[in-house]
Coordinates of C-alpha atoms in Angstrom, one line a residue:
M143 CA 0.0 0.0 0.0
A144 CA 1.4 3.4 -1.0
P145 CA 1.5 6.3 1.4
R146 CA -0.9 9.1 0.8
D147 CA 0.1 12.8 0.6
G148 CA 1.1 13.9 4.1
E149 CA 1.5 10.4 5.4
T150 CA 4.7 8.7 6.4
L151 CA 6.1 5.6 4.7
S152 CA 5.5 3.5 7.9
E153 CA 1.9 4.7 8.1
A154 CA 1.3 3.3 4.7
E155 CA 2.1 -0.2 5.8
P156 CA -0.7 -2.5 7.2
T157 CA -1.2 -1.8 10.9
H158 CA -0.7 -5.4 11.9
R159 CA 2.8 -5.2 10.5
Q160 CA 3.9 -1.7 11.3
P161 CA 2.1 0.6 13.7
A162 CA 2.2 4.4 13.1
Q163 CA 5.5 5.8 14.2
N164 CA 8.3 7.9 13.1
W165 CA 9.4 6.0 10.0
T166 CA 13.1 6.9 10.5
A167 CA 13.1 4.5 13.4
L168 CA 12.6 1.6 11.0
P169 CA 15.5 -0.9 10.4
P170 CA 17.7 0.3 7.5
H171 CA 17.0 -2.6 5.2
E172 CA 13.2 -2.2 5.7
L173 CA 13.4 1.5 5.0
V174 CA 15.3 0.9 1.8
N175 CA 12.7 -1.6 0.6
L176 CA 9.9 0.8 1.4
V177 CA 11.5 3.6 -0.6
R178 CA 12.2 1.4 -3.6
R179 CA 8.5 0.2 -3.7
S180 CA 7.1 3.7 -3.3
P181 CA 5.2 5.1 -6.3
G182 CA 5.4 8.6 -4.9
T183 CA 2.9 10.7 -3.2
A184 CA 4.1 14.3 -3.6
G185 CA 2.4 16.8 -6.0
P186 CA 4.4 18.8 -8.6
A187 CA 5.3 21.7 -6.3
R188 CA 6.3 19.4 -3.4
T189 CA 8.3 17.2 -5.9
A190 CA 10.2 20.3 -7.2
R191 CA 11.0 21.4 -3.7
L192 CA 12.3 17.9 -2.7
L193 CA 14.4 17.6 -5.9
I194 CA 16.0 20.9 -5.2
A195 CA 16.7 19.9 -1.6
L196 CA 18.2 16.5 -2.6
S197 CA 20.3 18.3 -5.3
R198 CA 21.8 20.5 -2.6
P199 CA 22.6 23.6 -4.7
R200 CA 24.5 25.1 -1.8
T201 CA 27.3 22.5 -2.2
C202 CA 27.6 23.4 -5.9
T203 CA 28.6 27.0 -5.3
P204 CA 32.3 26.4 -5.2
S205 CA 32.1 25.1 -8.8
L206 CA 30.5 28.3 -9.9
T207 CA 33.3 30.4 -8.5
I208 CA 36.0 28.1 -9.9
Y209 CA 34.3 28.2 -13.3
A210 CA 34.6 32.0 -13.2
L211 CA 38.2 31.7 -12.2
G212 CA 38.9 29.6 -15.3
Y213 CA 36.9 32.0 -17.4
G214 CA 38.8 35.0 -16.0
I215 CA 42.2 33.6 -16.9
V216 CA 41.3 34.4 -20.5
A217 CA 38.5 36.9 -20.7
G218 CA 38.3 40.5 -19.4
E219 CA 34.5 40.8 -19.7
V220 CA 31.3 38.8 -19.5
H221 CA 29.9 37.3 -22.7
W222 CA 26.6 35.4 -23.0
Q223 CA 28.6 32.2 -23.0
F224 CA 29.7 32.9 -19.4
W225 CA 26.2 32.8 -18.1
L226 CA 25.2 29.6 -20.0
G227 CA 28.4 27.9 -18.8
A228 CA 27.7 29.0 -15.2
F229 CA 24.2 27.6 -15.4
L230 CA 25.5 24.3 -16.8
M231 CA 28.1 24.0 -14.0
L232 CA 25.4 24.6 -11.3
T233 CA 23.0 22.1 -12.7
T234 CA 25.6 19.5 -13.3
G235 CA 26.7 19.8 -9.6
M236 CA 23.1 19.4 -8.6
L237 CA 22.8 16.4 -10.8
A238 CA 25.9 14.8 -9.2
N239 CA 24.2 15.1 -5.8
L240 CA 21.0 13.5 -7.2
Y241 CA 23.0 10.7 -8.8
N242 CA 24.6 10.1 -5.4
V243 CA 21.3 9.9 -3.6
H244 CA 20.0 7.4 -6.2
T245 CA 22.9 5.0 -5.7
D246 CA 23.4 5.3 -2.0
L247 CA 20.2 4.3 -0.4
D248 CA 21.8 1.6 1.8
E249 CA 24.4 4.0 3.2
D250 CA 21.9 6.8 3.7
S251 CA 19.5 4.5 5.5
V252 CA 22.2 4.6 8.3
N253 CA 23.7 8.0 7.8
M254 CA 20.7 10.1 6.9
P255 CA 17.4 8.1 7.0
G256 CA 15.4 11.3 6.6
R257 CA 16.7 11.7 3.1
L258 CA 15.2 8.4 2.0
G259 CA 11.8 9.6 3.0
L260 CA 12.2 12.5 0.6
V261 CA 13.0 10.0 -2.2
G262 CA 10.0 7.9 -1.2
E263 CA 7.7 10.9 -1.5
I264 CA 8.9 11.6 -5.0
G265 CA 8.7 7.9 -6.0
W266 CA 11.5 5.6 -7.1
R267 CA 10.6 5.4 -10.8
R268 CA 9.7 9.1 -11.0
Y269 CA 13.1 10.0 -9.5
R270 CA 14.9 7.9 -12.0
T271 CA 13.0 9.4 -14.9
T272 CA 13.7 12.9 -13.7
L273 CA 17.4 12.2 -13.6
A274 CA 17.4 10.9 -17.2
I275 CA 15.4 13.9 -18.5
W276 CA 17.5 16.4 -16.6
S277 CA 20.8 14.9 -17.8
A278 CA 19.6 14.9 -21.4
A279 CA 18.4 18.5 -21.1
V280 CA 21.7 19.9 -19.8
A281 CA 23.7 18.0 -22.4
L282 CA 21.6 19.5 -25.2
S283 CA 21.8 23.0 -23.6
S284 CA 25.6 22.9 -23.9
I285 CA 25.6 22.6 -27.7
P286 CA 25.4 26.4 -28.4
L287 CA 28.8 26.8 -26.7
G288 CA 30.6 25.1 -29.6
P289 CA 32.5 21.8 -30.0
G290 CA 35.4 22.5 -27.6
P291 CA 33.3 23.5 -24.5
L292 CA 30.7 20.9 -25.5
G293 CA 33.3 18.1 -25.4
I294 CA 34.7 19.3 -22.0
F295 CA 31.2 19.6 -20.6
L296 CA 30.1 16.1 -21.6
L297 CA 33.3 14.7 -20.0
V298 CA 32.4 16.6 -16.8
L299 CA 28.8 15.3 -16.9
A300 CA 30.0 11.7 -17.5
G301 CA 32.5 12.0 -14.7
S302 CA 29.8 13.2 -12.3
H303 CA 27.6 10.3 -13.3
Q304 CA 30.4 7.7 -12.9
Y305 CA 31.4 9.0 -9.5
S306 CA 28.3 7.3 -8.1
Y307 CA 27.2 4.7 -10.8
R308 CA 28.8 1.6 -12.1
P309 CA 30.8 0.5 -14.0
L310 CA 33.4 2.9 -12.5
R311 CA 31.7 4.0 -9.3
L312 CA 34.7 6.1 -8.4
K313 CA 33.4 6.9 -4.9
A314 CA 33.8 3.3 -3.8
K315 CA 37.6 3.5 -4.5
P316 CA 39.5 5.6 -1.9
V317 CA 42.0 7.3 -4.3
A318 CA 39.9 7.3 -7.5
G319 CA 37.0 8.6 -5.3
L320 CA 39.0 11.6 -4.2
L321 CA 40.0 12.4 -7.8
G322 CA 36.5 12.0 -8.9
F323 CA 35.3 14.3 -6.2
A324 CA 37.9 16.8 -7.2
L325 CA 36.3 16.9 -10.7
A326 CA 34.0 19.5 -9.1
G327 CA 37.0 21.8 -9.1
Y328 CA 39.3 21.0 -12.1
G329 CA 36.3 20.3 -14.3
P330 CA 34.7 23.8 -13.9
L331 CA 38.2 25.4 -14.1
I332 CA 39.0 23.8 -17.5
F333 CA 35.5 24.3 -18.7
G334 CA 35.5 28.0 -17.9
Y335 CA 38.9 28.4 -19.6
T336 CA 37.6 26.7 -22.7
V337 CA 34.4 28.7 -22.8
A338 CA 36.3 31.9 -22.5
C339 CA 38.7 30.8 -25.3
T340 CA 35.7 30.2 -27.6
A341 CA 33.9 33.4 -26.6
T342 CA 36.9 35.6 -27.2
G343 CA 38.4 33.7 -30.2
Q344 CA 41.7 33.0 -28.3
A345 CA 41.7 29.2 -28.6
D346 CA 44.9 29.0 -30.7
P347 CA 47.4 29.4 -29.1
P348 CA 46.0 28.8 -25.6
P349 CA 46.4 32.0 -23.5
N350 CA 48.2 31.9 -20.1
P351 CA 48.9 28.1 -20.0
D352 CA 51.2 28.4 -17.0
T353 CA 48.6 30.2 -15.0
L354 CA 46.0 27.5 -15.8
L355 CA 48.3 24.7 -14.9
W356 CA 49.3 26.0 -11.5
L357 CA 45.8 27.0 -10.6
L358 CA 44.7 23.6 -11.8
A359 CA 47.1 21.9 -9.4
L360 CA 46.0 24.1 -6.5
I361 CA 42.3 23.6 -7.1
T362 CA 42.7 19.8 -7.5
L363 CA 44.6 19.4 -4.3
W364 CA 42.2 21.7 -2.5
L365 CA 39.2 19.6 -3.6
V366 CA 41.0 16.4 -2.7
A367 CA 41.3 17.8 0.8
K368 CA 37.7 18.8 0.8
G369 CA 36.8 15.3 -0.3
L370 CA 38.6 13.8 2.7
V371 CA 36.6 16.1 4.9
K372 CA 33.3 15.4 3.1
N373 CA 33.6 11.7 3.7
V374 CA 34.0 11.9 7.5
P375 CA 30.4 12.5 8.5
D376 CA 29.3 9.4 6.5
Y377 CA 31.9 7.2 8.2
D378 CA 29.6 5.0 10.2
G379 CA 27.1 4.2 7.4
D380 CA 29.8 3.7 4.8
K381 CA 31.8 1.4 7.2
R382 CA 28.6 -0.6 8.0
T383 CA 27.8 -1.2 4.3
G384 CA 31.4 -2.0 3.4
L385 CA 31.9 1.0 1.2
R386 CA 35.6 1.8 0.9
T387 CA 36.1 5.6 1.0
S388 CA 39.0 7.9 2.0
A389 CA 37.4 7.8 5.5
T390 CA 36.6 4.2 6.0
V391 CA 40.2 3.0 5.1
F392 CA 41.0 4.4 8.6
P393 CA 40.4 2.3 11.6
T394 CA 38.3 4.9 13.4
R395 CA 36.3 8.0 12.6
R396 CA 38.6 10.2 14.6
A397 CA 41.6 9.0 12.6
A398 CA 39.8 9.8 9.4
A399 CA 39.0 13.3 10.7
L400 CA 42.6 13.9 11.7
A401 CA 43.9 12.9 8.3
A402 CA 41.3 15.1 6.6
G403 CA 42.1 18.1 8.8
T404 CA 45.9 17.7 8.2
A405 CA 45.4 17.7 4.5
T406 CA 43.1 20.7 4.6
V407 CA 45.6 22.7 6.6
G408 CA 48.5 21.6 4.3
V409 CA 46.7 22.8 1.2
H410 CA 46.0 26.2 2.6
L411 CA 49.6 26.5 3.7
A412 CA 50.7 25.8 0.1
A413 CA 48.1 28.0 -1.6
P414 CA 50.2 31.2 -1.6
L415 CA 53.1 29.3 -3.2
F416 CA 50.9 27.8 -6.0
T417 CA 49.3 31.1 -6.7
F418 CA 52.7 32.9 -6.7
L419 CA 53.9 30.4 -9.3
A420 CA 50.7 30.9 -11.3
H421 CA 51.3 34.7 -11.4
G422 CA 55.0 34.9 -11.1
N423 CA 55.4 36.9 -14.3
E424 CA 53.6 39.8 -12.6
G425 CA 56.7 40.7 -10.5
A426 CA 56.1 42.4 -7.2
G427 CA 52.4 42.3 -7.8
S428 CA 52.4 38.6 -7.1
L429 CA 53.1 39.4 -3.4
R430 CA 49.4 40.1 -3.1
W431 CA 48.9 36.3 -2.9
L432 CA 50.2 36.6 0.7
L433 CA 46.6 37.7 1.4
L434 CA 45.8 34.0 1.4
V435 CA 47.9 33.3 4.5
P436 CA 45.2 34.4 7.0
A437 CA 43.1 31.5 5.7
V438 CA 45.4 29.1 7.4
P439 CA 44.3 29.6 11.0
F440 CA 40.6 29.3 9.9
A441 CA 41.6 26.0 8.2
V442 CA 43.1 24.8 11.4
L443 CA 40.0 25.8 13.3
Q444 CA 37.8 23.9 10.9
A445 CA 40.0 20.8 11.1
I446 CA 39.8 20.8 14.9
R447 CA 36.0 21.2 14.8
M448 CA 35.6 18.3 12.3
T449 CA 37.8 16.1 14.4
R450 CA 35.6 16.7 17.4
A451 CA 32.3 16.6 15.6
V452 CA 30.1 13.5 15.9
G453 CA 26.9 12.5 14.2
T454 CA 24.6 15.2 12.9
H455 CA 26.9 17.9 14.4
A456 CA 29.4 16.9 11.7
N457 CA 26.9 17.9 9.0
S458 CA 26.4 21.2 10.8
V459 CA 30.2 21.8 10.7
L460 CA 30.2 21.0 7.0
K461 CA 27.5 23.4 6.3
Q462 CA 29.3 26.2 8.1
D463 CA 32.5 25.2 6.2
M464 CA 30.8 26.1 3.0
W465 CA 31.0 29.8 3.8
F466 CA 34.8 29.4 4.5
T467 CA 35.1 27.5 1.2
F468 CA 33.3 30.3 -0.6
L469 CA 35.4 33.1 1.0
F470 CA 38.7 31.3 0.2
I471 CA 37.8 30.7 -3.5
A472 CA 36.3 34.1 -3.7
L473 CA 39.6 35.6 -2.7
V474 CA 41.5 33.5 -5.2
L475 CA 39.1 34.6 -7.9
A476 CA 39.3 38.3 -6.9
L477 CA 43.1 38.2 -6.9
S478 CA 43.2 36.4 -10.3
A479 CA 40.4 37.7 -12.5
P480 CA 39.3 41.1 -13.7
A481 CA 36.6 42.8 -11.6
A482 CA 34.2 42.5 -14.6
I483 CA 34.3 38.7 -14.1
T484 CA 34.7 38.6 -10.3
A485 CA 31.8 40.9 -9.3
P486 CA 28.9 39.1 -11.1
A487 CA 30.3 35.7 -10.3
L488 CA 30.6 36.3 -6.6
A489 CA 27.3 38.2 -6.4
A490 CA 25.4 35.3 -8.0
T491 CA 27.2 32.7 -5.8
A492 CA 26.5 34.6 -2.6
L493 CA 22.9 35.2 -3.5
L494 CA 22.4 31.5 -4.2
M495 CA 23.8 30.5 -0.9
V496 CA 21.7 33.0 1.0
A497 CA 18.6 32.0 -0.8
V498 CA 19.1 28.3 -0.1
D499 CA 19.7 29.0 3.6
A500 CA 16.7 31.2 3.8
L501 CA 14.4 28.7 2.1
R502 CA 15.9 25.8 4.1
V503 CA 16.0 23.5 1.1
D504 CA 18.7 21.1 2.1
S505 CA 18.2 17.4 2.4
R506 CA 20.6 17.1 5.3
E507 CA 18.1 19.2 7.4
N508 CA 15.1 17.7 9.1
N509 CA 12.6 20.4 8.3
L510 CA 11.6 18.8 5.0
T511 CA 10.6 15.4 6.4
R512 CA 7.0 14.7 7.1
T513 CA 6.4 12.5 10.1
T514 CA 3.4 11.3 12.0
T515 CA 2.2 13.2 15.0
G516 CA 0.5 10.3 16.5

């Protein structure tokens, strides 16, 4: 029996089998089975809200800023291609989160059971159909950018898909999973660079290749460190289901958090050097990259907080860390790209983060879950 609108999954079961209760208290395996059998109960408006929550656009904002960084290496002004590319990067990041939800029901039934209820409201088949349509739509939307950007974008989209899905399922491999997660950084950087080359007609020879390569190294290492941190809150569920991640290869959750924190601090310590090398031809002006040094103590603070965080508090730390992430990349962008690129990119990114927080559309929060009141 399917749940009706406003009813919990457990309430939809026959009363002799499952009395009315908070369905998140169900055993993980039973919860997964209920979600996979659910035809969906939410109307169009509720479905749209749930999809946005599950896609977690707030986590996609670093990709927008990094995309603008790649674009700003080449272009000195905003063209229409910039906005189309930014839209594609945002929606691809959201799709990557939706892919991950689709493949990770078993892990989420332990780590975030409330998220499974949102999928159950949408309906398992409807959810899969939505992913297919959304993926096709963004692929077709990239065609006006031209063959170069189109090719890069399709590779980024495919990598986002294979991070969660088989045959590659990169996230289930500790090293490959980190590199796959870092695609959220080096993918937008290269894509933005390619879009700008096409928009400005500077594709041959490629402009500022040294700047691109050094920033590419920095962004990749920075996202690898972020990937180490991101896997820590899911340690218990991933360990229980046998998923090998950069966190579960450690014997304890605390050890995984210490490793993630150490990597994060190390990358922030090295950031001024990488950016100096990226802009070394600017002479004394390259000293402005020392402005990145104050980010180090904040990285240390975040590393300590993540090491001490347990359970849902770890997700709260990750949420707060998004603002630190935004400010760090915003500073790299502001020091690297012209103001004509920096200003609209940062304004759009900050507005998106504020809007998501105000509307409280995040699947890691409990406010979206409908539960029985008795």
